[in-house]
Amino acid sequence: MSRALKLQKSRWPEWVAALQRTAAVIAPVRLHGEDVAFERITSPSEITLDFDNTADPPKRFLFPQVEPLLRYRRNGGYAVEPVYDEEPRVFFAIRCCDVSAVRFFDFTLGAQDLPDSYYTARRAGTALIALACHEPCQSCFCVCADTGPFLPPGGGYDIQLTDLGGEHYLAEVDTDKGEALVAAAAELFAPASDDDLAQRRALEEASEKRFPSEPRLYFAASSRKVSLDTAEAELWQRMARWCVACGGCTHICPTCYCFNVTDAQRNGDGLRSRRWDSCQYAGLTREASGHNPRPEQSDRVKRRVFHKISYQYVARDGMQGCVGCGRCTRICPGLRLGLPEVGEAIRRAEWK
Amino acid sequence: MANVLTACPFCGSGCNLYLKVEDGQLTGVLPSSSHPTSRGKLCIRGWHAHEFVSHPERLRSPMVRKGGKFERVSWEEALSLVAGRLGRGADVGVVGSARCANEDNFLLMKLARCVLGTDNVDFSSRPQRIADLAALSSTLGVNCATNPAPELAGADVIVLVGADLVPEITMIASLVYEAVARGAKLVVISPVRTELAELAEVSLQPRLGTEPVLLCGLLKSVVDQGLIDSSLLDRDWDAYDQFATDLSQFTLDSVEQRTGVAADAITRAGRLYGEARRSAVLYSSGLAQHPAAAAMATALADLVALTNHLGQPSMGLYPLARQNNFQGALDMGLAPGMLSGGQSLGSAEVRQRFEQAWGCRLPEPACKSLPDMLGGVKSLYVMGADIVGGAADPAQARRDIEALDLLVVQELFMTPTAELADVVLPAAAYAEKDGTATCADRRVQRLRKAVDPPGEARADWQIIQELAGRLGASWRYDSAGAIWAEIASLTPSYADITYDKLDAGWGAYWSSANGAGERLQLKGLSLQPVECPPPPVTDAEHPFLLALDPAAERWTTDATTLHSDNLRREYQIAAADFPAGHVEMHPDDAQELQLRQGFRVKLASAHGEAELQLKLSSDVLPRTLVVPYHLRDTVRDLFGGPAPGQVEGHLVYSPVAVSVAAAQR
C-alpha cells in the first residue's frame, strides 16, 4: 500500500491550497510572541513550519473542549436531534507524537466494540499529514514512547513528510486517504528514489541521536511499578504537594478524553454538550452520596499516571496512553508533575 | 477555530490565554506559551474562562421592576427611566468593579464626577483593602506591587504572609514553586496551614489574632541579627532609634509566649529573609481582610524598608489581588477623593486639568466609601459588582439596598444584588469587548473581543455613554481605544502607554513618581510603628478561638465561577459535603469532645450562638476553629452586633472565644 513520493519544498503551499478546495486545513499558525497553535487556516500563507511543536495537540478538532451532542425541544414530549460534525479536515504538519495520539483515540474512542459516535463522525472525515522531527523539543521523549521522531508505515499517518534538507520533502503515502490527498494536486509529486529513502533513514537515525542519551522516561520500569502498584503511598503524597489541581496536564494531553455532560436550556430549547473534564478534579469522582473514591489529590495524581502507563490499559487499548510529547511538563504550574518527572520518581522510589 | 489572545478574567495574576472561537461561539481556551507570568500554564479557573461567557443564564435584555416583577423593556425605556430617576450630587452613589475593564471604570468615574456631580465613587472590593493599602502608603509611599511578578521565580527567599496561594492566586503560587524548585527557601506565616507550607523551610503558625505580634518578632529578629540596611532610611537615625525602641518590647521569648511560635524559628525566618539579597514578601487576603490588616501591612512594609530589599530584581513587596482588575480599578479613580492614577481630587492643579479637559466643574471631595454610601444615598448605580454577596454584613447590605429609592445594576448575571434592583442592564463580558486590565503587579494588558455579547447586552462603557447622553453630556467615544487615549492624557502614571505598545509585547508596566516602569525605586521611606491589637482571650467557658478565613473558597460565591459547570462543581464540594456549613477543628479536639466529621455542633460565644457541621483538619491549631468567610452570615451572632470592629466603616470580624458542643438532634 505504502509508496514514497517527492514534493518540491517551495510548492507545498500550492498543495495546501488544493486541499482547501475539499477540506478544512488545520495547521500550525504562529500567534502572539513565540506561541504556535493549530488553527483552521484561510490561506496557506498563515502556516508556519518553523516550530518544534504546537502549544496544544490538534485534539480539539476530534474531541473539542466544548462539543454539542444533541439539541432537544419540548413538544409535549421531547424532540431530540443529535449534532454530528462530519466536516472533512486535513491536519497538516502534525508531529508524530500527535499522530500516535490520534491512533490511541482510534483504539479507545473509536473502539470497535463501543465506538463513540461523535468521535467517529469527526474522525471519518479527518486525514493526517505528518511532519517528521529532526530535532527533539525541549521536553519531549517520543523515542522512549516509541511514537517518533519518525513513524513507520502503519504508524497512523495518511502521509508522512520528511524534510530531505535540499529542495524536497519526501512524502510517504500510507493509506487510501493519503492517496486522495496526493491526487488533489498530483502534478506536484514525483516518485522518490532509493537515494531519497536512504536519506530519510539517515535523517531518522540522526534525529534519534539528538535526543538525550539518558531516557526522559523509562517506560518499562515505571510501568511495571505503576501496574503492580508498588509505589509507596507517601511518594504519591509528596508528589501531590506540587499539584495545584489545575487539570492542565489532562487538558493539554493528546490522549486524555475525560468529559462532563451538561445541559443548557433557554425558552424550552435545550442543548446537551460535553466538556473536557479532568481526573485531577475532586468533583470528577465524587458520588451523589458524598463518597469520593479518590479523596486526596495524591489519589488523583496517581490515577492519571495509572491511566497513562499501567499495563492493564496497554493490554486493553493496544498501546500506552503516553505518546511522549512532553507537554504536561511545560503546562504544570507546580513544574514537577509532568509524566517523565513522575515516572522517574516512581522508578527510583524517591522524590526530592 | 480562531485564537483570540486576552487576559484571564479571574484573579490578579494576569495570565494570558487564547480564547478559541468557532462560528461565533467560544469553544475553549489555550494558555499562552510565552507570557512572562503564566508561562504556558493556567489554573483550573483559567482553563474554564470561556464557560460563564456562554452560559444560558447571561442577562440578555434590559429589565425594569414593575409591580414587584422584572419585565423586559427596550434600552430606550430602561435608560430614560434611569436618567429620570437617578439622583445628583450627595444623593447618588456610583459603584464600579474590579472585574470590569479600565475603560469601563474610567468612564463610570467620569459619569459620577462630571455628569452626576458626586464624589460618592467606589468599587466593591476596595473597602476591605483600605487598611492594608493605606499602611503601605504610609511607609513606602506606594500601595502596590513593587516588582513584576515573573521575578519571583528568581528569588532566593520568599516570605508568604496570610496567603493561601494555591487555591487563591494559583499562578503566583506557580512562580513560588519555580523558585523553590531552583532552591529558594520559603517562609510561610499563617495561622492556618496551607498547601505551600508543606514546601516551606520555615513554617510559622501563630495563634489566631497574634499575627501582628509575630511580625513584630520577625522585625525584632532582623534588627537583633544586624541585618538592617539603612540606606533607604535617608540615615534618619532618630526615626530609626525610635522605631527600635518601640520594637524592644517584642523580645522573642515574649513573642513566643504570645503567639505559640518558637523563638528560634522566628530567628531562623528573620535570618533567611535578612541575609538573602533576593528576598520577596507576598501577602494576600489572609492579611488584607485580617482585623489587624493595618498593623500587619505596616510590619511588612517596615521589614522591606529596614532591609532595603527593594528596587532590584526578585525583591520587594507584593500585595496580591484576587480580582483581575483590582489594581486597575484603583488606578481609574474609583475611590472617593481620588481621580485616576491616584491624583487627589482635592488638589487645585489636578482639578484644573480635569475640569479643562472635561469641560465641567468637579465636585468637592466627600470621601464616602461604599459602606458609607449604603444608608447614606438615595440612589445607587452599580456596575459589575455584587454588593450583597461581597458585603462584610450581607444582611445589613440587603436592608440598606432595599431602602434606596433607585438601584440600577449593570451585570452579566442575576446576582443577589441584581435581584434587588429597580433596573437591570445587561452588560458584555470580558470576552465580548475590547479594553485593558491592570493586574496585581501593575502590568497593564489588553482584553480583546472574541465574540458578540448575547442578546442586547452591550459593553459597560457603551451603556454609560448612552446614559450620559441622556443626562446632557455629549461624549463621542467610538471605541475603548478612544477612552484609553483620554485615560493616558489625564493620568501621568499611564501617560506613555498606548494600545500599540500593549499589543506589541505582553502589556506594559505603569510608572510612578517613584521611578519608571517595571521596578519601583523608592526613596525616603518612613518607618511606622506597628500598633498591635490586644490578642483575643479565651476563658474556661469559651475555650476555643474562632475566626473567619477569607482565603478559603473565595470562589464559591462568585457569579462567574457559579456559572461555569466544572468550576461550580469543584467549588461547591464543601457545600455539598456539609450542607449546614462547616467549621474546621483539629482532630485531637474532636476526639477529646467525642465529635466526628459531619456532626452538627453548637458554637456559643458571649454574644450568641450558631450551628454548623464539623470538618476535621490538621491545618488548624488545637483549640482553634475556622469558618470560611462566605459563611459569615451563618456565624454572625457569634461575633455579636453592633460590629465588633470597623475599618473606615468596613466591618471586620476579630477572632472570638467560643464553646463547642454536639448540637441537640
Coordinates of C-alpha atoms in Angstrom, one line a residue, chain A residues 31-40 55-56 60-61 64-66 85 87 89 238 240-249 251-252 260 262-266 275-278 280-284 286 290 292 297 329-336, chain B residues 1-3 5 18 20 22 26-35 39-45 47-48 50-51 54 56-58 60 166 170-171 173-175 177-178 180-181 195-196 198-199 448 502-506 565-566 569-570 573 576-577:
Chain A
L31 CA 0.2 33.5 17.2
H32 CA 1.5 36.2 19.6
G33 CA 5.2 36.0 20.7
E34 CA 6.5 32.5 20.5
D35 CA 3.1 30.9 20.6
V36 CA 2.3 28.4 17.9
A37 CA -1.0 26.5 17.8
F38 CA -3.2 24.5 15.4
E39 CA -5.7 26.7 13.6
R40 CA -8.2 26.4 10.8
A55 CA 1.3 24.5 22.2
D56 CA -1.5 22.0 22.1
R60 CA -9.8 19.8 19.8
F61 CA -10.8 19.1 16.2
P64 CA -13.5 19.6 21.4
Q65 CA -13.2 21.3 24.7
V66 CA -16.9 22.0 24.4
D85 CA -19.7 17.1 12.9
E87 CA -16.7 18.2 8.2
R89 CA -10.5 18.1 7.6
R238 CA 4.9 14.1 48.4
A240 CA 0.9 15.8 45.2
R241 CA 2.3 18.7 47.2
W242 CA 3.4 20.2 43.9
C243 CA -0.1 19.7 42.3
V244 CA -2.4 22.7 42.2
A245 CA -5.3 20.7 40.6
C246 CA -5.5 22.8 37.5
G247 CA -6.2 19.9 35.2
G248 CA -3.8 21.3 32.7
C249 CA -1.8 18.1 32.3
H251 CA -6.4 19.1 29.1
I252 CA -3.2 19.5 27.1
N260 CA -18.6 16.0 31.7
T262 CA -24.1 19.3 30.8
D263 CA -27.5 20.7 29.6
A264 CA -28.1 24.3 28.7
Q265 CA -31.8 25.3 28.4
R266 CA -33.4 28.5 27.3
R275 CA -16.9 19.4 28.1
W276 CA -13.4 18.4 28.9
D277 CA -13.2 17.3 32.5
S278 CA -10.2 16.1 34.5
Q280 CA -7.3 15.9 38.7
Y281 CA -10.5 17.5 39.8
A282 CA -12.0 16.2 43.1
G283 CA -15.5 16.5 41.7
L284 CA -15.0 14.1 38.8
R286 CA -17.4 12.4 43.9
G290 CA -20.8 12.3 49.0
N292 CA -15.3 10.1 46.9
Q297 CA -5.1 14.9 45.4
T329 CA 5.9 19.1 31.8
R330 CA 5.5 22.5 30.4
I331 CA 1.9 23.0 31.4
C332 CA 2.4 22.2 35.1
P333 CA 2.1 25.2 37.4
G334 CA 3.9 23.0 40.0
L335 CA 6.6 22.4 37.4
R336 CA 7.3 18.8 38.5
Chain B
M1 CA -11.1 28.0 15.0
A2 CA -9.7 31.5 15.7
N3 CA -7.4 32.2 18.7
L5 CA -5.4 36.5 22.9
Y18 CA -6.3 32.4 23.8
K20 CA -10.9 29.6 20.9
E22 CA -15.8 28.8 16.2
L26 CA -16.4 30.3 22.5
T27 CA -15.3 26.7 22.4
G28 CA -12.4 26.7 24.8
V29 CA -9.1 28.2 25.9
L30 CA -5.4 27.7 25.3
P31 CA -2.7 29.0 27.6
S32 CA -0.2 31.3 26.0
S33 CA 3.2 29.6 26.0
S34 CA 5.3 32.7 26.2
H35 CA 3.5 35.0 28.5
R39 CA 4.5 30.7 31.0
G40 CA 2.2 28.4 29.2
K41 CA 0.2 27.4 32.3
L42 CA -3.3 28.1 33.7
C43 CA -5.1 27.3 36.9
I44 CA -8.5 25.5 36.9
R45 CA -10.3 28.8 36.6
W47 CA -8.9 26.5 31.9
H48 CA -12.6 27.3 32.1
H50 CA -14.8 30.5 28.3
E51 CA -17.6 28.9 30.3
S54 CA -21.7 31.4 27.1
P56 CA -27.6 30.4 29.1
E57 CA -28.4 32.5 32.2
R58 CA -26.5 35.5 30.9
R60 CA -29.8 39.4 27.5
V166 CA -2.5 27.7 45.6
T170 CA -2.5 30.0 41.6
M171 CA -0.1 31.4 39.1
A173 CA 2.0 30.1 43.6
S174 CA 3.4 28.6 40.4
L175 CA 6.2 31.2 40.4
Y177 CA 7.1 26.6 43.1
E178 CA 9.5 27.5 40.4
V180 CA 11.6 26.5 45.3
A181 CA 12.5 24.1 42.6
E195 CA -0.5 23.8 50.9
L196 CA 2.7 25.7 50.3
E198 CA 4.5 21.7 53.0
L199 CA 7.4 23.1 51.0
R448 CA -9.7 41.6 23.2
L502 CA 0.4 46.9 24.8
D503 CA -0.2 44.9 21.6
A504 CA 3.5 44.7 20.6
G505 CA 4.5 42.6 23.6
W506 CA 2.9 41.3 26.8
D565 CA -20.1 23.9 35.1
N566 CA -16.9 22.3 36.3
R569 CA -18.9 21.6 40.9
E570 CA -15.4 21.9 42.3
I573 CA -17.9 20.3 47.1
A576 CA -22.4 19.6 49.3
D577 CA -20.5 17.6 51.9

